[in-house]
Each structure stands twice: as C-alpha cells, then as structure tokens.
mmCIF file of C-alpha atoms in Angstrom:
data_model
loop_
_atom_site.group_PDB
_atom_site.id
_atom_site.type_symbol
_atom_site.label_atom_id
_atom_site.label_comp_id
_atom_site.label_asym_id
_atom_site.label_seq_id
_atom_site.Cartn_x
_atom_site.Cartn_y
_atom_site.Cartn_z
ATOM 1 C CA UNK A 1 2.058 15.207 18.189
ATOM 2 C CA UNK A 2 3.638 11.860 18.568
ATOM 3 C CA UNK A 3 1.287 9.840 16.958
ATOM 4 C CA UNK A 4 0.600 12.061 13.922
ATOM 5 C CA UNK A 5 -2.869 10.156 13.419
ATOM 6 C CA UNK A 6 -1.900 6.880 14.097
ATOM 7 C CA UNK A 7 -5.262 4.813 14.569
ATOM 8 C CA UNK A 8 -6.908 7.163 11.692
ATOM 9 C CA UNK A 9 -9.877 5.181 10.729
ATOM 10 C CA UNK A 10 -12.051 7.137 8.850
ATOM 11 C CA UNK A 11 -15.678 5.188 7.800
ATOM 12 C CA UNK A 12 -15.282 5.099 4.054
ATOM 13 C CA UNK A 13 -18.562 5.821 1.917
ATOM 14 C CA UNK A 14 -18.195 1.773 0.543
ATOM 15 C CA UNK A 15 -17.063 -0.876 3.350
ATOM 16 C CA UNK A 16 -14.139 -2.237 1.495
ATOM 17 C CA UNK A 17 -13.110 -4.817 3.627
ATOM 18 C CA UNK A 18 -9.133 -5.318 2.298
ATOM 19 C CA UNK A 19 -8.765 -8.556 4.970
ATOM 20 C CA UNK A 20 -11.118 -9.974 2.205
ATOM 21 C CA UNK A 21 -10.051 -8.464 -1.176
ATOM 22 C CA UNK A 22 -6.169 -8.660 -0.239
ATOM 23 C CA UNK A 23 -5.900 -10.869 2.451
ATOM 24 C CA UNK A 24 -8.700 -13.478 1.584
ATOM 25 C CA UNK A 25 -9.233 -13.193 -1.781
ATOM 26 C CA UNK A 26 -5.573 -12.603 -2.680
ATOM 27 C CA UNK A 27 -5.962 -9.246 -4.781
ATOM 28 C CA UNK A 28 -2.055 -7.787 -5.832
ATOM 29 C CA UNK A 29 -2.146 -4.335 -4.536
ATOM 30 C CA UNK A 30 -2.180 -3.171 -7.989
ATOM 31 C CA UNK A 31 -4.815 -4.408 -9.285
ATOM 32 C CA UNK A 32 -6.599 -1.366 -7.567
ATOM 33 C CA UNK A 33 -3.631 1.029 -6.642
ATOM 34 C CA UNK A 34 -2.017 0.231 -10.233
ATOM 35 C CA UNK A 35 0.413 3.372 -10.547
ATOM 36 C CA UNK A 36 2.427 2.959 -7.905
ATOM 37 C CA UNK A 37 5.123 1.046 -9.718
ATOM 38 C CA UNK A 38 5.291 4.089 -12.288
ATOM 39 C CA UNK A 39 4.037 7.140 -10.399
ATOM 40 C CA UNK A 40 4.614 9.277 -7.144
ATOM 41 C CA UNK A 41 1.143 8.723 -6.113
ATOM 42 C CA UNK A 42 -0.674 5.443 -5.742
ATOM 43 C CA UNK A 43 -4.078 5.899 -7.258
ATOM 44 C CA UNK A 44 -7.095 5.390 -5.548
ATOM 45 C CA UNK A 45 -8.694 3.021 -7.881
ATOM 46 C CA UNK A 46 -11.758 4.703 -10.320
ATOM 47 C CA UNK A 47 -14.859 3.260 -10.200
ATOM 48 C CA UNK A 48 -14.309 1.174 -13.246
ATOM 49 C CA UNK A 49 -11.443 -0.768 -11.380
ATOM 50 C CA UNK A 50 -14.581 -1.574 -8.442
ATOM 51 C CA UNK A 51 -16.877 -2.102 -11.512
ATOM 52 C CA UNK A 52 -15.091 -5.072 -12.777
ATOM 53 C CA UNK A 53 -16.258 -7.072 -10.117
ATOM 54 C CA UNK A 54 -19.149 -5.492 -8.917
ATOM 55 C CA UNK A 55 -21.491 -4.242 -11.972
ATOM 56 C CA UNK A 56 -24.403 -3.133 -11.860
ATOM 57 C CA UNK A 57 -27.385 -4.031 -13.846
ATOM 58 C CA UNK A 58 -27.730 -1.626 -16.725
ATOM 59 C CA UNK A 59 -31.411 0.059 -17.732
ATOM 60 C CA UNK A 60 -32.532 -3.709 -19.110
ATOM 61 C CA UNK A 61 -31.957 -5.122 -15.690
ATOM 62 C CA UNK A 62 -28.637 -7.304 -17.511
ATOM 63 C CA UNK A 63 -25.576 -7.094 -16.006
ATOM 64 C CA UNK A 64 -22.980 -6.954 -19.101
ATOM 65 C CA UNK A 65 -19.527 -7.611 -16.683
ATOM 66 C CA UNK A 66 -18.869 -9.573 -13.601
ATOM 67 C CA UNK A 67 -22.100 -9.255 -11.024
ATOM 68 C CA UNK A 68 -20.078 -10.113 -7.503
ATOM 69 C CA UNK A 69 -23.349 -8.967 -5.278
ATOM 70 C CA UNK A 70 -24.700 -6.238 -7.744
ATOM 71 C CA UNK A 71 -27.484 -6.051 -5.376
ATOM 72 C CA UNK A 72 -25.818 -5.580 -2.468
ATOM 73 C CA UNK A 73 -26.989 -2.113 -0.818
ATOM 74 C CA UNK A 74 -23.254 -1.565 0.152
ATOM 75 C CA UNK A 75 -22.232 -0.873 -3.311
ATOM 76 C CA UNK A 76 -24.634 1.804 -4.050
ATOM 77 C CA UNK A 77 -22.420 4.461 -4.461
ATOM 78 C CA UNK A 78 -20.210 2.127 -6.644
ATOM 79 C CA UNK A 79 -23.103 2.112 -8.865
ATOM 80 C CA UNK A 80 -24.101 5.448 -8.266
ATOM 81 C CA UNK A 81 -20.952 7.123 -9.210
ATOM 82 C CA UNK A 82 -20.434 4.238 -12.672
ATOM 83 C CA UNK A 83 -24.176 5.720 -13.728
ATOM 84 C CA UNK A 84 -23.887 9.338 -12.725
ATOM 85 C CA UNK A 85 -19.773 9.645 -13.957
ATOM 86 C CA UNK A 86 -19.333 11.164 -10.529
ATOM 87 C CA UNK A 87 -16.537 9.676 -8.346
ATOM 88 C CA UNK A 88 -16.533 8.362 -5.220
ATOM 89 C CA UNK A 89 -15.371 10.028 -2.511
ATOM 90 C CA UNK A 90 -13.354 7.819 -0.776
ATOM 91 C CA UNK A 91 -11.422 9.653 2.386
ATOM 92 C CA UNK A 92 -7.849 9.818 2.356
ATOM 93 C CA UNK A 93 -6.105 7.873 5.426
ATOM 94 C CA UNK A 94 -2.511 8.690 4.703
ATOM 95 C CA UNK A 95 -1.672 12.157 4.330
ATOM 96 C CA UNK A 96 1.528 13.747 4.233
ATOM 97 C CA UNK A 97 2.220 17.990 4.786
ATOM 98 C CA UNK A 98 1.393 19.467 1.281
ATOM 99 C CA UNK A 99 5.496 20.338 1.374
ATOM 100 C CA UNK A 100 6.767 17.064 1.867
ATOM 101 C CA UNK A 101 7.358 15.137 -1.065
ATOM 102 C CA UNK A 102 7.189 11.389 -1.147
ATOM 103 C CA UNK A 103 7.949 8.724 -4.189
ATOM 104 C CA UNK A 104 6.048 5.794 -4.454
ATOM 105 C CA UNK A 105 7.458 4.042 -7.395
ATOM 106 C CA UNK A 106 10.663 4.962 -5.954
ATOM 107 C CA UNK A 107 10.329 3.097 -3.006
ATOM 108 C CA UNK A 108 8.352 -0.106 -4.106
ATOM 109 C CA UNK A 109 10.752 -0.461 -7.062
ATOM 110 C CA UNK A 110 13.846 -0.024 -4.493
ATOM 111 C CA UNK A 111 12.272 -3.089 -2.506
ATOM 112 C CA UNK A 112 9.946 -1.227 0.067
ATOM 113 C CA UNK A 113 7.077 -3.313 0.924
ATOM 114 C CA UNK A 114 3.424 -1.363 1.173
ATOM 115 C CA UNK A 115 3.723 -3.348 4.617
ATOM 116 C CA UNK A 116 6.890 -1.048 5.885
ATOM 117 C CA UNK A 117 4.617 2.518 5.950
ATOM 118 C CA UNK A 118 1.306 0.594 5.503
ATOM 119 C CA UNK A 119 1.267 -2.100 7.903
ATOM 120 C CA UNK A 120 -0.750 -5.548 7.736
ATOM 121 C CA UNK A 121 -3.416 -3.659 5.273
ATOM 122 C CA UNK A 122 -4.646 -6.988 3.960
ATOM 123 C CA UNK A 123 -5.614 -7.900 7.447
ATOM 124 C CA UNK A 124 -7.650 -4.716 7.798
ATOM 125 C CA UNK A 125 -11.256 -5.175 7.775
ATOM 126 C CA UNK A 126 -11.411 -1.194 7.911
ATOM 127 C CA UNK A 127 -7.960 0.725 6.768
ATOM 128 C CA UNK A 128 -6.363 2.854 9.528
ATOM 129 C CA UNK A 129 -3.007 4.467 9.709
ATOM 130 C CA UNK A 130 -0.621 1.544 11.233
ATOM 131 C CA UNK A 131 2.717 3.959 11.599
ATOM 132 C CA UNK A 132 3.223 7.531 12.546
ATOM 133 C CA UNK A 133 4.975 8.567 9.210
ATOM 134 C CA UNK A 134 6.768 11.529 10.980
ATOM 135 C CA UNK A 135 10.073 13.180 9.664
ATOM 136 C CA UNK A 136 12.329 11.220 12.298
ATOM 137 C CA UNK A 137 10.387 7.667 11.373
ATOM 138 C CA UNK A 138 11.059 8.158 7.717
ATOM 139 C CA UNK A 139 14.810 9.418 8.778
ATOM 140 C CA UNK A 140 14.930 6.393 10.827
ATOM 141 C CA UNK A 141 14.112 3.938 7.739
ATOM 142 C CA UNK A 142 16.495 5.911 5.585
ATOM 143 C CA UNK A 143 19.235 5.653 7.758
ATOM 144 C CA UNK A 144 19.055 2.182 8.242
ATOM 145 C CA UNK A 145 16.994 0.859 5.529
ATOM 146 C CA UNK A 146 18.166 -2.634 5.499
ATOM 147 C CA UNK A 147 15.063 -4.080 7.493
ATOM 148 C CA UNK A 148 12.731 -2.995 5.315
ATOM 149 C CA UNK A 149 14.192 -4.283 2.041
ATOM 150 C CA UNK A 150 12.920 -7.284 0.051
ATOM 151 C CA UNK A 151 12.910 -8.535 -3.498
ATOM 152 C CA UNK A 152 10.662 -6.411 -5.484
ATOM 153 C CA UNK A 153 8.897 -9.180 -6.635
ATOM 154 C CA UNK A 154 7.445 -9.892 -2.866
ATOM 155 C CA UNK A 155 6.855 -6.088 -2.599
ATOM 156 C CA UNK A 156 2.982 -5.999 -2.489
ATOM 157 C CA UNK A 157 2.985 -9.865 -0.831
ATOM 158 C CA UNK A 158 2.594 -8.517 2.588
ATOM 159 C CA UNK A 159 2.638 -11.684 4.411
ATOM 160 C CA UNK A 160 6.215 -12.260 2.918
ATOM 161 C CA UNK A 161 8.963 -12.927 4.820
ATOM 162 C CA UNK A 162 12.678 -13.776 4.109
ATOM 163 C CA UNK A 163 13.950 -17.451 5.333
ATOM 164 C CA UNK A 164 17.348 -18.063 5.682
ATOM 165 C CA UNK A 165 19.306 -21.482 3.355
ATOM 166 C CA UNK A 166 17.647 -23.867 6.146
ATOM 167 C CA UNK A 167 14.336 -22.545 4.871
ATOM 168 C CA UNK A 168 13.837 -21.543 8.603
ATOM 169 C CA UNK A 169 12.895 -18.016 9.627
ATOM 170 C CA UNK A 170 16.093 -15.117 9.662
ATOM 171 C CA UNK A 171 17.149 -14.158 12.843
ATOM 172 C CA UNK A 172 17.507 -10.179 13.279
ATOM 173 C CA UNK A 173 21.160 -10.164 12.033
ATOM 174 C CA UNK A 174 20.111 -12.322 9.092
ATOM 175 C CA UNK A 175 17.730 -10.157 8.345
ATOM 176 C CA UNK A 176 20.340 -7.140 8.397
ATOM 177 C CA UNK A 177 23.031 -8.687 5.846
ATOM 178 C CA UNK A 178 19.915 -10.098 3.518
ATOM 179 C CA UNK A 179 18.938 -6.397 3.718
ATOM 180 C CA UNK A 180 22.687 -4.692 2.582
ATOM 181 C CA UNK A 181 23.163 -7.691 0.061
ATOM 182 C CA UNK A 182 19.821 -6.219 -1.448
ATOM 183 C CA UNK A 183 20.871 -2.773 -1.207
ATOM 184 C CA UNK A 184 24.332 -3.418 -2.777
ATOM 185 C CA UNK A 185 22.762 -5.329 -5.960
ATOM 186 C CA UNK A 186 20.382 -2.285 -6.171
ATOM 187 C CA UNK A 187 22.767 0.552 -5.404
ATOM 188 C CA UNK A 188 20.307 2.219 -2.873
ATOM 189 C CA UNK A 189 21.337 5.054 -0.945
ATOM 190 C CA UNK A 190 18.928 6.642 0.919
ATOM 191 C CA UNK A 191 19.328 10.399 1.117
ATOM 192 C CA UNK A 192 18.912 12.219 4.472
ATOM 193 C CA UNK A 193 18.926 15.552 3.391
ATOM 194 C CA UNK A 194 16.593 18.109 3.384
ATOM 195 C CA UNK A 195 15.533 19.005 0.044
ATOM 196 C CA UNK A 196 14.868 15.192 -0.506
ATOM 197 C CA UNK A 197 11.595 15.257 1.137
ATOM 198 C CA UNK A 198 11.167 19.343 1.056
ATOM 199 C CA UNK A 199 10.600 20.854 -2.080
#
C-alpha cells in the first residue's frame, strides 16, 4: 500500500517522550542508539543506557547512579527489567521486509541525517513512522541524493540546516550544488541496483 505504515505509532511499554530527551534536553542520538556509526543496525538502547539517568533504588532504598524521577511509576519496567536482567520490550516502529538489506553506518557516515528516513524525531512526543520507506522512496533518494546530504558532523543535529556565505537560508538550487560539492569530497555513489538492497 502507499503508505507502507506511515503514521505507525505504536504505545511503547515506557513513554519516552524524544521532544524532551532529544529535542529539549539535547540528547545526541547516540547516546542511546550508539552503533549506528559502526553497525548496520542502530541499537535500541539496553536498559543500562535508560539506567544512567533513571536508577532505581537498590534493596537499601540508596540509589548508587543518577536518580532522574526513580519514583516515577512510568519507569517501572526500566527498573523492572535492570532488577530482573530481562529486557524491555520496546516495539519496533521502523521495519523493513526481512530481504531488504539496509546500512546504517553507511548512510550516517556518507552524510544522511536520521531526519531524511526518520523525520523531526526529536519533536516527537510519541515516535511514529514520518516517511513511507518504500523501494521507489529509497530509489528516489539514491538517485538524487544531493538533498539529503550534510556534513557528518550535523548528522544526528536534526534541526540543522545549511546557510548559504550570507549566513541566510539556501535556496533549493543552493541546496543542490552544497549537496554534489558534499558528494564529490566524499565520493558517494549511490547504487540503484538490485542486489544492493536484496540479498
């Protein structure tokens, strides 16, 4: 179908607001999704990564790390799962065909913002799917990749966007020879081919 789950919102067992922890608060991406520089997969962050903010109180009612609203009732199965060993489980938003193979690290470290596939995710109070991530939109991007291509330092800095010498705003065309002097300096080439993606 067209939309291929676009407006997926599933309720998550913890309501981690990201318009707070990213948007708010500032949080890098990878802080919590830290392999997606290195790996094919961007982690879903282990309960440890949750339990460096949000400890609990151990058997002696002390709380040995950082106690950001340990007794909030919302983080029960934070605490449940750092007691118990069991993880959380979180439901997965994006999810691509089991035969389609998709890169990451390849992408963020070629200058492909989270914001491109992800959208405005650190304006999301709840995280839905914000694009349709079909074959012909990823086709799309590969064949004209330019738009989407940024420094990779601004790659997880969704709220990024490229200003021209005047220090004003690019205009589309701007935005279209910023994007091929990028992917010049960083020889990308995009491949369109099928066994790319289908493996």
């Amino acid at each position: 179908p067209k939309t291929l789950n676009v407006g997926y919102q599933p309720t998550q067992p913890v309501p981690f607001s990201h318009a707070l922890q990213a948007g708010q608060l500032k949080l890098d991406c990878r802080y919590c999704h830290n392999t997606v520089f290195e790996a094919a997969h961007a982690a879903v962050p282990p309960t440890a990564t949750c339990v460096n903010c949000h400890s609990p109180a151990n058997d002696d009612g002390v709380t040995p790390m950082a106690a950001v609203h340990a007794e909030s009732a919302k983080l029960a199965p934070i605490h449940e799962s750092w007691k118990t060993g069991r993880s959380v489980a979180w439901k997965r938003i994006h999810n691509l065909p089991q035969f389609v193979f998709f890169n990451h690290a390849v992408h963020v470290n070629s200058g492909v913002s989270c914001k491109t596939c992800h959208g405005r995710i650190d304006q999301m109070e709840v995280v839905e799917q914000a694009k349709e991530l079909s074959m012909a939109w990823c086709i799309e991007c590969h064949r004209n990749p330019e738009p989407h291509l940024r420094p990779v330092e601004y790659v997880t800095k969704l709220d990024w966007e490229p200003t021209n010498e005047n220090g004003e705003p690019m205009t589309e065309e701007e935005r279209f020879v910023y994007g091929e002097k990028l992917k010049d300096e960083k020889h990308i080439n995009p491949q369109v081919n099928c066994a790319v993606c289908h493996r």
